[in-house]
Coordinates of N, CA and C in Angstrom, one line a residue:
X265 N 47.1 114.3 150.7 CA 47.3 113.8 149.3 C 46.0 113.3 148.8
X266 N 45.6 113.2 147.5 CA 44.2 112.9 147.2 C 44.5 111.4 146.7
X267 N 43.6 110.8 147.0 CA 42.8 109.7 146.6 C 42.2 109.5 145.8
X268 N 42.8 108.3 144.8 CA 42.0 107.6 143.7 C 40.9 107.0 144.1
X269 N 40.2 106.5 143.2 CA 39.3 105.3 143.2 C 39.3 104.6 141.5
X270 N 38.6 103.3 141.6 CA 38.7 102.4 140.6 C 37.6 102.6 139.8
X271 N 36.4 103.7 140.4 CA 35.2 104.2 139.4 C 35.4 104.7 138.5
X272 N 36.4 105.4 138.5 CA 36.4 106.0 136.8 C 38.3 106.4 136.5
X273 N 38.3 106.6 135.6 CA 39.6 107.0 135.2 C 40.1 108.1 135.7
X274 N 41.6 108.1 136.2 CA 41.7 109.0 136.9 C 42.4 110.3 136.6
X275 N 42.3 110.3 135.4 CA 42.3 111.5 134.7 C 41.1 112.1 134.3
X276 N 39.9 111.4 134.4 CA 39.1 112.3 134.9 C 38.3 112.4 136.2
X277 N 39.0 111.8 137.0 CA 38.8 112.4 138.6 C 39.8 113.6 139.2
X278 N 40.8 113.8 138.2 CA 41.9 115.1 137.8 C 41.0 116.0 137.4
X279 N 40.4 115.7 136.3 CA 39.9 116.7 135.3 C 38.5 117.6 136.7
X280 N 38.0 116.5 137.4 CA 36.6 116.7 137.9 C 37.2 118.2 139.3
X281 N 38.2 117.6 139.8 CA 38.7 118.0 140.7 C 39.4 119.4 140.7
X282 N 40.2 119.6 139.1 CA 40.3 120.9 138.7 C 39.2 121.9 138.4
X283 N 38.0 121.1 137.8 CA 37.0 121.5 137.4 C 36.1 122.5 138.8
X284 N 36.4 121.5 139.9 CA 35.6 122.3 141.7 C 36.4 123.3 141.6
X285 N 37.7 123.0 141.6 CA 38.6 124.7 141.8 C 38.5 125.8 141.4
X286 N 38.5 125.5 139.9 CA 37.8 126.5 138.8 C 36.4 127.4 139.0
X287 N 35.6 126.3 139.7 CA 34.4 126.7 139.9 C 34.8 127.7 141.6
X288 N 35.3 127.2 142.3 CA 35.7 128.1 143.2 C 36.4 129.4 142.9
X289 N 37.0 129.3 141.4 CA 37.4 130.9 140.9 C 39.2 130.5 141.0
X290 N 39.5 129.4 141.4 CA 40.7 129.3 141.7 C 41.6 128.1 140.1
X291 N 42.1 128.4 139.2 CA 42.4 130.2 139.3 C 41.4 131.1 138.6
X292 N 41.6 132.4 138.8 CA 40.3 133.1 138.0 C 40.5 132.9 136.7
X293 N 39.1 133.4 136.1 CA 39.2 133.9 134.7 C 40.3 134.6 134.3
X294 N 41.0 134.2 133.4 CA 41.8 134.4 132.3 C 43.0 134.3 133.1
X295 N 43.0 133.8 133.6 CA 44.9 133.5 134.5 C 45.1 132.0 134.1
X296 N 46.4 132.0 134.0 CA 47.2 130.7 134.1 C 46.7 129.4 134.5
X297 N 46.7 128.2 134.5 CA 46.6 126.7 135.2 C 48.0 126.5 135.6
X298 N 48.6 125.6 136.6 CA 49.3 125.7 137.0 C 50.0 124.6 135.4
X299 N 51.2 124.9 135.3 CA 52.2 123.8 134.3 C 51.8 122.2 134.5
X300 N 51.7 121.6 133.5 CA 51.6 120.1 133.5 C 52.4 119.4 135.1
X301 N 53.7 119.7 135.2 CA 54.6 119.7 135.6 C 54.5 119.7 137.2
X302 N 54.2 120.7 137.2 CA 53.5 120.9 138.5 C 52.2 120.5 139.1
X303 N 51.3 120.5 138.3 CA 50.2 119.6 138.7 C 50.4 117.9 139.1
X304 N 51.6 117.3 138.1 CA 51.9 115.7 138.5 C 52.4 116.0 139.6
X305 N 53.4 117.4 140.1 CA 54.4 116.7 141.2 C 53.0 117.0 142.7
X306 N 52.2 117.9 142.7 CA 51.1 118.1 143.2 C 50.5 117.0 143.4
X307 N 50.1 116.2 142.8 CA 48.7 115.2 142.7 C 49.7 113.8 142.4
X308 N 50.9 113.8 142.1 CA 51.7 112.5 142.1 C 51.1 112.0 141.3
X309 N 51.2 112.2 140.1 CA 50.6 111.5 138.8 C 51.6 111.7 137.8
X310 N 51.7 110.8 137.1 CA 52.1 110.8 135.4 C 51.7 112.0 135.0
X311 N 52.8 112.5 134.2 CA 52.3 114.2 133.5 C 51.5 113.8 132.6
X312 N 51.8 112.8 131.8 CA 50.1 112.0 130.7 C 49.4 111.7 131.2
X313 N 49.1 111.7 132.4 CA 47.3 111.9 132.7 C 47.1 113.0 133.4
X314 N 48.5 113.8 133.2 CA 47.6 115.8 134.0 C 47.4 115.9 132.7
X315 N 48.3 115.5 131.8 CA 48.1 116.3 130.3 C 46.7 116.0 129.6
X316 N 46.1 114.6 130.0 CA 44.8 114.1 129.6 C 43.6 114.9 130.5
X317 N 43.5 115.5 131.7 CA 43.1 116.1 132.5 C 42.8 117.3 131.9
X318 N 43.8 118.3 131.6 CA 43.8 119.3 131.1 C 43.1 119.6 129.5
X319 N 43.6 118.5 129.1 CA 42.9 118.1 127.5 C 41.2 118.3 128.2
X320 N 40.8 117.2 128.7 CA 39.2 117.2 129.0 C 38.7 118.7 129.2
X321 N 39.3 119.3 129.8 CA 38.9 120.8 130.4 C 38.8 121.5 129.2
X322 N 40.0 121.7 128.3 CA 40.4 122.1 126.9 C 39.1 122.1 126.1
X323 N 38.8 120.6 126.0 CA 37.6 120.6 125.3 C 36.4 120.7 125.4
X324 N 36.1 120.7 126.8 CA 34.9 121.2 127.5 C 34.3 122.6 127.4
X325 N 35.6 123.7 126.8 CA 35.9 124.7 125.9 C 36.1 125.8 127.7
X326 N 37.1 124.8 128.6 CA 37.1 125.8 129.8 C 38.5 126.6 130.0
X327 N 39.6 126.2 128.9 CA 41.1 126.4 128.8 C 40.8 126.6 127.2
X328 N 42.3 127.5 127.4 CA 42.5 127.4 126.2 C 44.2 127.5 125.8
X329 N 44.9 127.4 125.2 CA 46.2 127.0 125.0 C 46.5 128.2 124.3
X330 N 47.5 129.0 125.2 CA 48.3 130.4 124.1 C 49.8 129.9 124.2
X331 N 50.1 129.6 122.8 CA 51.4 129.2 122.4 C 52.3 129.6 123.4
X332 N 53.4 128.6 123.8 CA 54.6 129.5 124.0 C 54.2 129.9 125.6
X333 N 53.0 130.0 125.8 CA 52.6 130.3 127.4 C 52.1 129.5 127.9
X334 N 51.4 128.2 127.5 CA 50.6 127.6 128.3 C 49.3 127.8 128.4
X335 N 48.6 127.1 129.2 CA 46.7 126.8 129.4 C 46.2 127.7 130.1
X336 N 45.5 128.2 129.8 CA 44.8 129.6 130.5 C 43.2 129.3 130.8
X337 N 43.0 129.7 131.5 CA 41.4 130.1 132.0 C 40.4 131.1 131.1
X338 N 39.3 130.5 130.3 CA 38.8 131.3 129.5 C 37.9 132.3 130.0
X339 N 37.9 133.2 129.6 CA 36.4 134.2 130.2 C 35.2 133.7 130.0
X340 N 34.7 133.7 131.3 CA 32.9 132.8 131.0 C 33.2 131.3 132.0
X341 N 34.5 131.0 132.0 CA 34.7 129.7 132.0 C 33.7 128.9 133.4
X342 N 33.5 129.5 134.3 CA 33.2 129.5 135.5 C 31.7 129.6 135.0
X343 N 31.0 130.6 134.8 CA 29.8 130.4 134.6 C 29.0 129.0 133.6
X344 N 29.6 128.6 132.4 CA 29.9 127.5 131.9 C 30.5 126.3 132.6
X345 N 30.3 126.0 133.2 CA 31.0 125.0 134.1 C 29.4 125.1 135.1
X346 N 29.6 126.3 135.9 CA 28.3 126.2 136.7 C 27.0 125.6 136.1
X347 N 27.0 126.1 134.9 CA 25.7 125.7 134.3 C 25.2 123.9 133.9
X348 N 26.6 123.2 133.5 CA 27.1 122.3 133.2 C 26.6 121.4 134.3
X349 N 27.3 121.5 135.1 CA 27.1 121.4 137.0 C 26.2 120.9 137.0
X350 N 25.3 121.9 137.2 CA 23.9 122.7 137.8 C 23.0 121.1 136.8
X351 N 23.1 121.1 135.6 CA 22.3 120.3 134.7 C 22.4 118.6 135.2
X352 N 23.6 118.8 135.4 CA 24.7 117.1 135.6 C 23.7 117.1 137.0
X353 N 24.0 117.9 138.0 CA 23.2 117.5 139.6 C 21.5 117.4 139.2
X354 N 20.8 118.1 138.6 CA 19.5 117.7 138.4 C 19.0 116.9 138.1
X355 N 20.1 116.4 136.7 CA 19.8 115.2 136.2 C 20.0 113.5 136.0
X356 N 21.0 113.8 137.0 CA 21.8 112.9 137.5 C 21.6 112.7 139.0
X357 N 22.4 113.2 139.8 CA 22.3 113.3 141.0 C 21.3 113.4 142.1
X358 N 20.4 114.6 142.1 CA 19.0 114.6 142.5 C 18.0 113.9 142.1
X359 N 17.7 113.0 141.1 CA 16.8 111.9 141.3 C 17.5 110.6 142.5
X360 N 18.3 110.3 141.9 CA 19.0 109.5 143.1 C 18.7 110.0 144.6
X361 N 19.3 111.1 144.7 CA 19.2 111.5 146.0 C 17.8 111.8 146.6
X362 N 17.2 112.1 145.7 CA 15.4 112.3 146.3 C 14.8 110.9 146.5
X363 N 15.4 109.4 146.0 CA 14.6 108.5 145.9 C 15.4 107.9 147.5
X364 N 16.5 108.8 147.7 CA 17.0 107.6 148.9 C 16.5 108.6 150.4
X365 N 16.3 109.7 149.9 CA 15.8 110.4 151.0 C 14.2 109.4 151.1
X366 N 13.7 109.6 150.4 CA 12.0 109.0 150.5 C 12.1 107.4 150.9
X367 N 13.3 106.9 150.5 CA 13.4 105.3 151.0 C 13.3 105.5 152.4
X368 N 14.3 107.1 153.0 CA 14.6 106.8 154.6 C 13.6 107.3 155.0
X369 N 12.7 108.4 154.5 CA 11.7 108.7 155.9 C 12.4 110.0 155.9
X370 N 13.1 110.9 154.8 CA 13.1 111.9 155.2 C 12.5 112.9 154.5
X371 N 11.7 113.8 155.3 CA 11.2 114.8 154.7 C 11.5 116.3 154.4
X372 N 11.4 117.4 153.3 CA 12.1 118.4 153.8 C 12.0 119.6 155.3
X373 N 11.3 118.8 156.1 CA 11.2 119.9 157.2 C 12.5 119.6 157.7
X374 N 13.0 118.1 157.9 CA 13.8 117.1 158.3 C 15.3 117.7 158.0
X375 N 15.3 118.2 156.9 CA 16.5 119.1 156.3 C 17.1 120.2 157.0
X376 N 18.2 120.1 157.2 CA 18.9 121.9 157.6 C 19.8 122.3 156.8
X377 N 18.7 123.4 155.6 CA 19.5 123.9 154.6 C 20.3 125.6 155.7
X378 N 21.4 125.3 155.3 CA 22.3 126.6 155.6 C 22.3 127.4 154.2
X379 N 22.2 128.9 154.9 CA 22.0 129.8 154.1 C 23.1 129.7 153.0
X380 N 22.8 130.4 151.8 CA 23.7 129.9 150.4 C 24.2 131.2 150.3
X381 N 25.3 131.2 149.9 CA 25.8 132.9 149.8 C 26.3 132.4 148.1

């Protein structure tokens, strides 16, 4: 069962978490999200904050809503997201993390990057 924290709201530690899946392809381009419904009884949440979850995604322009059927996965969605990603870790993330590697003494020989597929 997943775990909250008190760092950020947790509809969007829903939203971030859907967000990995998606980027893993799960579900693919242009298929279904699972129903509000299903995602609370899944993640044991209030369906207003899957429904706030799904919203963020929505507007992030990675869903889109077909009447009558529900939230779908846009085409592109994945590569948009990656990109997103990709910007958020360089510009955020990796200064951080380069300043605590050099705090400890580590260098990149020191690293064991495993091959990237």
């Amino acid at each position: 069962m997943q775990t909250w924290d008190d760092r950020q709201p947790i509809y969007q530690q829903l939203a971030d978490l859907l967000a990995a899946q998606l980027l893993d392809g799960d579900p693919p381009e242009g298929a279904a999200m699972p129903s509000v419904r299903a995602l609370a009884g899944r993640h044991v949440l209030n369906p207003l904050t899957v429904n706030r979850a799904l919203q963020a995604l929505g507007e992030a322009g990675l869903l889109e809503s077909r009447r009558g059927l529900g939230l779908y996965v846009v085409p592109g969605a994945r590569d948009k997201l990656k990109a997103s990603e990709r910007e958020r870790f360089l510009d955020t993330e990796w200064p951080r993390l380069r300043d605590r590697l050099k705090r400890l003494g580590i260098g990149p020989e020191q690293l064991r990057w495993e091959e990237l597929t």
